[in-house]
Amino acid sequence: MSRDSGYDRHITIFSPQGRLYQVEYAIKAADSTGLTAVAVRGKDSCALVIQKKVPDRLIDPDSVTYVYQITEKIGCLMTGLTADCRAQVTRLRQEAHEFKFKFGYDMPVHVLAKRIADICQVYTQEASLRMLACNVILAAVDDERGPNIFKIDSAGSYFPFRATASGNKTAEAMNWLEKKVDAEPSTDEAGTMQLAIMCLQHVMSSDFKGSDLECGAVGPDGKFRFVGEDEIEAHLTAISDRDM
């Protein structure tokens, strides 16, 4: 019988090797949905890109999304179990709106990232709670800090990134981004979006159509918007023209 056997029954018990198995299982579940998401920070903008997969042909495609608007200025990219993603988005919106009601101004993205990470971390301490099997990527253009991308995992750790990925092929995407993203991002809004799409094309080894992707962007004006299918097609055309 393994020395570590039985230590994955409870979320609050460390194994002799110093591991929390339920936390590891939750992180693994968040990356096992078959989707890959990419977020890239530019000079004055942020781009969010994820595959769009409808799990059943009878489901209305418009109801399936992993790109969400949290506030007027903050966009969110989710990977993981769909129900957990929606629950997390609801909590993000609640925290952001409560902050604005209490203090009278929009919640900065780094404050929201820290708040939701603190909540996720509490879920690893109490046996009566279940961790949410989802990864959160928040993007915004802050008045003081400029473009920001934060990634929060199921265990509650969060970091700011120049570019990041989550989901099924995180390692491959991160390797590609490390080679392509500069220490000081210099791309404009269109270039940032195209860089994110190129990363996804590379790791998935396929050429996408506009309907295969879901994209969101935060522009120099600081407002989050959903990127339409026609605009995605234009970016795909620009990428293919560049490669020729």
mmCIF file of C-alpha atoms in Angstrom, residues 3-178:
data_model
loop_
_atom_site.group_PDB
_atom_site.id
_atom_site.type_symbol
_atom_site.label_atom_id
_atom_site.label_comp_id
_atom_site.label_asym_id
_atom_site.label_seq_id
_atom_site.Cartn_x
_atom_site.Cartn_y
_atom_site.Cartn_z
ATOM 1 C CA ARG A 3 2.561 5.727 1.733
ATOM 2 C CA ASP A 4 0.487 8.534 0.164
ATOM 3 C CA SER A 5 -2.710 6.510 -0.188
ATOM 4 C CA GLY A 6 -5.753 7.932 1.553
ATOM 5 C CA TYR A 7 -4.434 11.492 1.679
ATOM 6 C CA ASP A 8 -6.596 12.551 -1.274
ATOM 7 C CA ARG A 9 -9.840 12.030 0.662
ATOM 8 C CA HIS A 10 -9.849 15.485 2.290
ATOM 9 C CA ILE A 11 -8.863 18.872 0.965
ATOM 10 C CA THR A 12 -7.251 20.035 4.216
ATOM 11 C CA ILE A 13 -4.846 17.139 4.899
ATOM 12 C CA PHE A 14 -1.240 17.233 3.685
ATOM 13 C CA SER A 15 0.395 14.013 2.553
ATOM 14 C CA PRO A 16 3.809 13.012 4.002
ATOM 15 C CA GLN A 17 5.319 14.384 0.785
ATOM 16 C CA GLY A 18 3.820 17.819 1.515
ATOM 17 C CA ARG A 19 1.148 17.670 -1.185
ATOM 18 C CA LEU A 20 -2.537 18.577 -1.176
ATOM 19 C CA TYR A 21 -3.985 16.121 -3.657
ATOM 20 C CA GLN A 22 -7.458 17.645 -3.920
ATOM 21 C CA VAL A 23 -5.884 20.978 -4.907
ATOM 22 C CA GLU A 24 -3.837 19.242 -7.602
ATOM 23 C CA TYR A 25 -6.942 17.414 -8.855
ATOM 24 C CA ALA A 26 -8.884 20.688 -9.114
ATOM 25 C CA ILE A 27 -6.084 22.350 -11.113
ATOM 26 C CA LYS A 28 -5.931 19.294 -13.384
ATOM 27 C CA ALA A 29 -9.725 19.364 -13.895
ATOM 28 C CA ALA A 30 -9.562 23.033 -14.904
ATOM 29 C CA ASP A 31 -7.077 22.151 -17.664
ATOM 30 C CA SER A 32 -8.843 19.013 -18.916
ATOM 31 C CA THR A 33 -11.771 20.495 -20.856
ATOM 32 C CA GLY A 34 -9.967 20.361 -24.220
ATOM 33 C CA LEU A 35 -9.908 24.133 -24.732
ATOM 34 C CA THR A 36 -6.867 26.409 -24.868
ATOM 35 C CA ALA A 37 -7.024 30.136 -24.072
ATOM 36 C CA VAL A 38 -4.435 32.836 -24.791
ATOM 37 C CA ALA A 39 -4.149 36.381 -23.447
ATOM 38 C CA VAL A 40 -1.573 38.921 -24.646
ATOM 39 C CA ARG A 41 -0.733 42.413 -23.417
ATOM 40 C CA GLY A 42 0.217 45.103 -25.945
ATOM 41 C CA LYS A 43 1.541 48.647 -25.720
ATOM 42 C CA ASP A 44 -1.871 50.108 -24.915
ATOM 43 C CA SER A 45 -4.295 47.174 -25.207
ATOM 44 C CA CYS A 46 -5.033 43.576 -24.199
ATOM 45 C CA ALA A 47 -6.298 40.676 -26.320
ATOM 46 C CA LEU A 48 -8.177 37.559 -25.172
ATOM 47 C CA VAL A 49 -8.594 34.559 -27.494
ATOM 48 C CA ILE A 50 -10.080 31.084 -26.969
ATOM 49 C CA GLN A 51 -11.429 28.296 -29.136
ATOM 50 C CA LYS A 52 -15.185 28.128 -29.536
ATOM 51 C CA LYS A 53 -16.530 24.601 -29.217
ATOM 52 C CA VAL A 54 -20.228 23.797 -28.911
ATOM 53 C CA PRO A 55 -20.533 20.510 -26.966
ATOM 54 C CA ASP A 56 -23.781 19.444 -28.689
ATOM 55 C CA ARG A 57 -25.171 20.240 -32.131
ATOM 56 C CA LEU A 58 -28.607 20.966 -30.655
ATOM 57 C CA ILE A 59 -27.298 23.656 -28.274
ATOM 58 C CA ASP A 60 -27.741 27.276 -29.376
ATOM 59 C CA PRO A 61 -24.153 28.348 -30.262
ATOM 60 C CA ASP A 62 -24.770 31.884 -28.979
ATOM 61 C CA SER A 63 -25.260 30.505 -25.457
ATOM 62 C CA VAL A 64 -21.775 28.949 -25.325
ATOM 63 C CA THR A 65 -19.097 31.428 -24.297
ATOM 64 C CA TYR A 66 -15.892 31.584 -22.270
ATOM 65 C CA VAL A 67 -15.290 35.322 -22.751
ATOM 66 C CA TYR A 68 -17.129 37.501 -20.249
ATOM 67 C CA GLN A 69 -17.481 41.175 -19.428
ATOM 68 C CA ILE A 70 -17.047 41.817 -15.699
ATOM 69 C CA THR A 71 -17.344 45.608 -15.764
ATOM 70 C CA GLU A 72 -17.244 48.217 -18.491
ATOM 71 C CA LYS A 73 -13.431 48.142 -18.304
ATOM 72 C CA ILE A 74 -12.562 44.571 -17.275
ATOM 73 C CA GLY A 75 -12.753 41.523 -19.544
ATOM 74 C CA CYS A 76 -12.462 37.918 -18.409
ATOM 75 C CA LEU A 77 -11.375 34.685 -20.074
ATOM 76 C CA MET A 78 -12.353 31.406 -18.413
ATOM 77 C CA THR A 79 -11.241 27.808 -18.876
ATOM 78 C CA GLY A 80 -12.515 24.833 -16.905
ATOM 79 C CA LEU A 81 -15.852 23.288 -16.016
ATOM 80 C CA THR A 82 -18.633 25.418 -17.525
ATOM 81 C CA ALA A 83 -20.806 25.615 -14.403
ATOM 82 C CA ASP A 84 -17.826 26.523 -12.208
ATOM 83 C CA CYS A 85 -16.773 29.203 -14.719
ATOM 84 C CA ARG A 86 -20.213 30.807 -14.610
ATOM 85 C CA ALA A 87 -20.291 30.717 -10.808
ATOM 86 C CA GLN A 88 -16.877 32.374 -10.678
ATOM 87 C CA VAL A 89 -17.919 35.068 -13.173
ATOM 88 C CA THR A 90 -20.999 35.832 -11.063
ATOM 89 C CA ARG A 91 -18.767 36.273 -7.992
ATOM 90 C CA LEU A 92 -16.351 38.490 -9.952
ATOM 91 C CA ARG A 93 -19.208 40.752 -11.058
ATOM 92 C CA GLN A 94 -20.627 40.858 -7.551
ATOM 93 C CA GLU A 95 -17.288 41.871 -6.019
ATOM 94 C CA ALA A 96 -16.684 44.535 -8.694
ATOM 95 C CA HIS A 97 -20.139 46.081 -8.311
ATOM 96 C CA GLU A 98 -19.996 46.032 -4.504
ATOM 97 C CA PHE A 99 -16.637 47.837 -4.664
ATOM 98 C CA LYS A 100 -18.058 50.558 -6.932
ATOM 99 C CA PHE A 101 -21.150 50.961 -4.735
ATOM 100 C CA LYS A 102 -18.990 51.264 -1.610
ATOM 101 C CA PHE A 103 -16.168 53.508 -2.883
ATOM 102 C CA GLY A 104 -17.749 55.313 -5.847
ATOM 103 C CA TYR A 105 -15.235 54.358 -8.548
ATOM 104 C CA ASP A 106 -14.501 51.304 -10.702
ATOM 105 C CA MET A 107 -12.616 48.451 -9.055
ATOM 106 C CA PRO A 108 -9.028 48.294 -10.413
ATOM 107 C CA VAL A 109 -8.223 44.979 -12.065
ATOM 108 C CA HIS A 110 -5.314 44.197 -9.697
ATOM 109 C CA VAL A 111 -7.604 44.665 -6.697
ATOM 110 C CA LEU A 112 -10.243 42.380 -8.226
ATOM 111 C CA ALA A 113 -7.594 39.753 -9.022
ATOM 112 C CA LYS A 114 -6.318 39.809 -5.427
ATOM 113 C CA ARG A 115 -9.844 39.641 -4.011
ATOM 114 C CA ILE A 116 -10.945 36.641 -6.089
ATOM 115 C CA ALA A 117 -7.598 34.890 -5.453
ATOM 116 C CA ASP A 118 -8.112 35.334 -1.692
ATOM 117 C CA ILE A 119 -11.574 33.761 -1.988
ATOM 118 C CA CYS A 120 -10.182 30.820 -4.007
ATOM 119 C CA GLN A 121 -7.470 30.311 -1.395
ATOM 120 C CA VAL A 122 -10.048 30.046 1.410
ATOM 121 C CA TYR A 123 -11.645 27.184 -0.571
ATOM 122 C CA THR A 124 -8.423 25.171 -0.049
ATOM 123 C CA GLN A 125 -8.636 25.499 3.762
ATOM 124 C CA GLU A 126 -12.145 24.314 4.617
ATOM 125 C CA ALA A 127 -13.330 20.739 4.211
ATOM 126 C CA SER A 128 -16.936 21.881 3.756
ATOM 127 C CA LEU A 129 -16.117 23.763 0.527
ATOM 128 C CA ARG A 130 -15.266 22.524 -2.952
ATOM 129 C CA MET A 131 -12.703 24.351 -5.032
ATOM 130 C CA LEU A 132 -13.923 25.686 -8.379
ATOM 131 C CA ALA A 133 -12.283 23.849 -11.271
ATOM 132 C CA CYS A 134 -11.626 26.897 -13.418
ATOM 133 C CA ASN A 135 -8.831 29.298 -14.352
ATOM 134 C CA VAL A 136 -9.509 33.036 -14.530
ATOM 135 C CA ILE A 137 -7.667 35.476 -16.800
ATOM 136 C CA LEU A 138 -8.549 39.136 -16.209
ATOM 137 C CA ALA A 139 -7.594 41.922 -18.624
ATOM 138 C CA ALA A 140 -7.931 45.694 -18.380
ATOM 139 C CA VAL A 141 -6.161 48.921 -19.296
ATOM 140 C CA ASP A 142 -5.638 50.747 -16.010
ATOM 141 C CA ASP A 143 -5.420 54.542 -15.786
ATOM 142 C CA GLU A 144 -2.239 54.350 -13.700
ATOM 143 C CA ARG A 145 -0.677 50.976 -14.530
ATOM 144 C CA GLY A 146 -1.592 50.699 -18.219
ATOM 145 C CA PRO A 147 -2.507 47.312 -19.765
ATOM 146 C CA ASN A 148 -2.799 44.500 -17.200
ATOM 147 C CA ILE A 149 -3.325 40.750 -17.469
ATOM 148 C CA PHE A 150 -3.791 38.625 -14.336
ATOM 149 C CA LYS A 151 -4.178 34.870 -14.133
ATOM 150 C CA ILE A 152 -5.795 33.219 -11.097
ATOM 151 C CA ASP A 153 -5.865 29.447 -10.646
ATOM 152 C CA SER A 154 -8.070 27.186 -8.534
ATOM 153 C CA ALA A 155 -5.674 27.287 -5.569
ATOM 154 C CA GLY A 156 -5.779 31.095 -5.356
ATOM 155 C CA SER A 157 -2.334 31.991 -6.679
ATOM 156 C CA TYR A 158 -2.346 35.008 -8.990
ATOM 157 C CA PHE A 159 0.323 36.833 -10.989
ATOM 158 C CA PRO A 160 0.468 39.645 -13.559
ATOM 159 C CA PHE A 161 1.628 38.530 -17.037
ATOM 160 C CA ARG A 162 2.818 40.093 -20.278
ATOM 161 C CA ALA A 163 1.178 37.123 -21.973
ATOM 162 C CA THR A 164 -0.257 33.889 -20.645
ATOM 163 C CA ALA A 165 -2.259 30.811 -21.577
ATOM 164 C CA SER A 166 -4.469 28.306 -19.811
ATOM 165 C CA GLY A 167 -6.246 25.097 -20.640
ATOM 166 C CA ASN A 168 -5.326 21.968 -22.513
ATOM 167 C CA LYS A 169 -2.065 23.068 -24.190
ATOM 168 C CA THR A 170 -0.788 25.622 -21.713
ATOM 169 C CA ALA A 171 2.846 24.467 -21.807
ATOM 170 C CA GLU A 172 3.136 24.643 -25.614
ATOM 171 C CA ALA A 173 1.459 28.050 -25.722
ATOM 172 C CA MET A 174 3.667 29.463 -22.973
ATOM 173 C CA ASN A 175 6.805 28.227 -24.761
ATOM 174 C CA TRP A 176 5.706 29.974 -27.968
ATOM 175 C CA LEU A 177 4.807 33.200 -26.145
ATOM 176 C CA GLU A 178 8.158 33.285 -24.322
#
